[in-house]
CSV table of C-alpha atoms in Angstrom, one decimal:
chain,number,residue,atom,x,y,z
Q,1,MET,CA,-140.7,23.5,77.7
Q,2,ALA,CA,-143.8,21.8,76.1
Q,3,LEU,CA,-147.2,23.6,76.3
Q,4,ILE,CA,-149.9,21.5,77.7
Q,5,ALA,CA,-153.6,21.9,76.6
Q,6,PRO,CA,-154.3,25.5,77.1
Q,7,ARG,CA,-157.8,26.5,78.4
Q,8,VAL,CA,-159.4,30.0,77.0
Q,9,THR,CA,-161.7,31.7,79.1
Q,10,ALA,CA,-163.8,34.7,77.8
Q,11,GLY,CA,-163.5,38.2,79.3
Q,12,LEU,CA,-165.7,39.0,82.2
Q,13,PRO,CA,-168.9,41.2,81.8
Q,14,ALA,CA,-168.1,44.8,82.2
Q,15,GLU,CA,-169.9,45.0,85.7
Q,16,ASP,CA,-167.9,42.1,87.0
Q,17,ALA,CA,-164.7,43.4,85.5
Q,18,GLN,CA,-165.2,46.7,87.1
Q,19,LYS,CA,-165.9,45.3,90.6
Q,20,LEU,CA,-162.7,43.1,90.4
Q,21,LYS,CA,-160.8,45.9,89.3
Q,22,TYR,CA,-161.9,47.9,92.2
Q,23,ALA,CA,-161.0,45.0,94.6
Q,24,LEU,CA,-157.6,44.5,93.1
Q,25,ASN,CA,-156.8,48.3,93.2
Q,26,GLY,CA,-153.5,48.7,95.3
Q,27,SER,CA,-153.5,45.0,96.5
Q,28,ASP,CA,-151.2,42.1,95.8
Q,29,ASP,CA,-152.4,40.1,98.6
Q,30,ILE,CA,-154.5,37.1,97.3
Q,31,THR,CA,-155.9,34.8,99.9
Q,32,VAL,CA,-157.4,31.6,98.6
Q,33,PHE,CA,-160.1,29.4,100.1
Q,34,VAL,CA,-160.1,25.6,99.3
Q,35,ASP,CA,-162.8,23.7,100.8
Q,36,GLY,CA,-163.0,26.2,103.8
Q,37,THR,CA,-159.5,26.2,104.5
Q,38,VAL,CA,-157.5,29.5,103.9
Q,39,HIS,CA,-154.3,29.3,102.0
Q,40,ARG,CA,-151.8,32.2,101.4
Q,41,LEU,CA,-150.2,31.8,98.2
Q,42,PRO,CA,-146.5,31.7,97.6
Q,43,PRO,CA,-145.0,34.7,95.9
Q,44,GLN,CA,-144.8,33.3,92.2
Q,45,ALA,CA,-148.5,31.8,92.6
Q,46,ARG,CA,-149.7,35.2,93.8
Q,47,ASP,CA,-148.0,37.0,91.0
Q,48,ALA,CA,-149.5,34.7,88.6
Q,49,VAL,CA,-153.0,34.9,90.0
Q,50,VAL,CA,-152.8,38.8,90.3
Q,51,ASP,CA,-151.8,38.9,86.7
Q,52,LEU,CA,-154.7,36.6,85.6
Q,53,LEU,CA,-157.4,38.5,87.6
Q,54,SER,CA,-155.9,42.0,86.5
Q,55,ARG,CA,-156.4,40.8,82.9
Q,56,PHE,CA,-160.0,39.7,83.8
Q,57,SER,CA,-160.5,43.2,85.4
Q,58,ARG,CA,-159.6,44.8,82.2
Q,59,GLY,CA,-162.2,42.7,80.4
Q,60,GLU,CA,-159.6,40.7,78.6
Q,61,ALA,CA,-160.0,37.0,77.5
Q,62,VAL,CA,-157.4,34.9,79.2
Q,63,THR,CA,-155.6,31.8,78.2
Q,64,VAL,CA,-154.2,29.6,81.0
Q,65,SER,CA,-151.9,26.7,80.1
Q,66,SER,CA,-149.1,24.5,81.7
Q,67,VAL,CA,-145.6,24.0,80.9
Q,68,GLU,CA,-143.7,20.7,81.6
Q,69,GLU,CA,-140.2,21.4,82.9
Q,70,MET,CA,-137.7,20.1,80.4
Q,71,LEU,CA,-134.2,19.2,81.7
Q,72,THR,CA,-130.9,19.0,80.2
Q,73,THR,CA,-129.2,15.6,80.0
Q,74,SER,CA,-126.8,16.8,82.6
Q,75,LYS,CA,-129.5,17.8,85.2
Q,76,ALA,CA,-131.6,14.7,84.4
Q,77,ALA,CA,-128.5,12.6,85.1
Q,78,GLU,CA,-127.8,14.2,88.3
Q,79,LEU,CA,-131.5,13.9,89.4
Q,80,ALA,CA,-131.4,10.4,88.5
Q,81,GLY,CA,-128.1,9.5,90.2
Q,82,ILE,CA,-126.4,8.2,86.9
Q,83,SER,CA,-123.9,9.4,84.5
Q,84,HIS,CA,-124.4,11.7,81.5
Q,85,THR,CA,-123.2,9.1,79.1
Q,86,TYR,CA,-125.5,6.3,80.7
Q,87,LEU,CA,-128.4,8.7,80.4
Q,88,ARG,CA,-127.6,9.6,76.8
Q,89,ASN,CA,-127.4,5.9,76.0
Q,90,MET,CA,-130.7,5.2,77.3
Q,91,THR,CA,-132.2,8.1,75.3
Q,92,ASP,CA,-130.4,6.6,72.4
Q,93,ARG,CA,-132.0,3.3,72.9
Q,94,GLY,CA,-135.4,4.7,73.5
Q,95,GLU,CA,-135.7,3.8,77.2
Q,96,ILE,CA,-136.1,7.4,78.2
Q,97,PRO,CA,-138.0,9.6,75.7
Q,98,VAL,CA,-136.1,12.8,74.5
Q,99,GLU,CA,-136.9,15.8,72.7
Q,100,TYR,CA,-134.4,17.9,70.7
Q,101,ARG,CA,-134.0,21.5,70.7
Q,102,GLY,CA,-131.7,21.8,67.8
Q,103,THR,CA,-128.8,19.5,68.7
Q,104,HIS,CA,-129.6,19.5,72.3
Q,105,ARG,CA,-131.4,16.8,74.2
Q,106,ARG,CA,-134.3,17.8,76.6
Q,107,ILE,CA,-136.0,15.3,79.0
Q,108,ARG,CA,-139.1,15.7,80.7
Q,109,LEU,CA,-138.9,15.8,84.4
Q,110,ALA,CA,-142.0,13.6,84.6
Q,111,ASP,CA,-140.2,11.0,82.5
Q,112,ILE,CA,-137.1,11.0,84.7
Q,113,MET,CA,-139.4,10.4,87.8
Q,114,ALA,CA,-141.3,7.6,85.9
Q,115,TRP,CA,-137.9,5.9,85.3
Q,116,LEU,CA,-136.9,6.5,88.9
Q,117,GLU,CA,-140.2,4.9,90.2
Q,118,THR,CA,-139.7,2.1,87.8
Q,119,GLN,CA,-136.1,1.4,89.0
Q,120,LYS,CA,-137.4,1.8,92.7
Q,121,LYS,CA,-140.2,-0.8,92.0
Q,122,ASN,CA,-137.8,-3.2,90.2
Q,123,SER,CA,-135.2,-3.1,93.0
Q,124,THR,CA,-137.9,-3.8,95.7
Q,125,ALA,CA,-139.2,-6.7,93.6
Q,126,ASP,CA,-135.7,-8.1,93.3
Q,127,GLY,CA,-135.2,-7.8,96.8
Q,128,ALA,CA,-138.3,-9.6,97.7
Q,129,ARG,CA,-137.5,-12.3,95.2
Q,130,GLY,CA,-134.1,-12.7,96.8
Q,131,ALA,CA,-135.7,-12.9,100.3
Q,132,GLU,CA,-137.9,-15.7,99.2
Q,133,HIS,CA,-134.8,-17.9,98.2
Q,134,ASP,CA,-132.7,-17.1,101.1
Q,135,GLY,CA,-132.2,-20.3,103.3
Q,136,ALA,CA,-134.9,-22.0,101.3
Q,137,PRO,CA,-134.1,-25.7,100.2
Q,138,ASP,CA,-133.1,-26.0,96.5
Q,139,GLY,CA,-134.7,-29.2,96.0
Q,140,SER,CA,-131.3,-31.0,95.7
């Protein structure tokens, strides 16, 4: 997995940390308001937010970063609906970016999704071009 641009936030002032610690005491229910709408977080997100807030409540500085999902070539090929061999050949030709973990290839989920989107656009464009020529006189 590739680390993406971490963001470091300093610890909270002692008074704010103490208030947060009191609010979190014995609770793992986090409700989030976004633009006035209430959202109940799914368990994984709730756990991450509770952990983040708990660290702040202890006055700790916190670093938040994202991790891109990396797929094996087998998983990437399955997702793309192509053979493992065809996918490996595309990575060898540089058509799909690949990272190596030792001798194992890993492909970003975003790269497979981008390739699929390109294929979809190409097939739509090919279909439109074919429809333009269907039944049209060829000038002969």
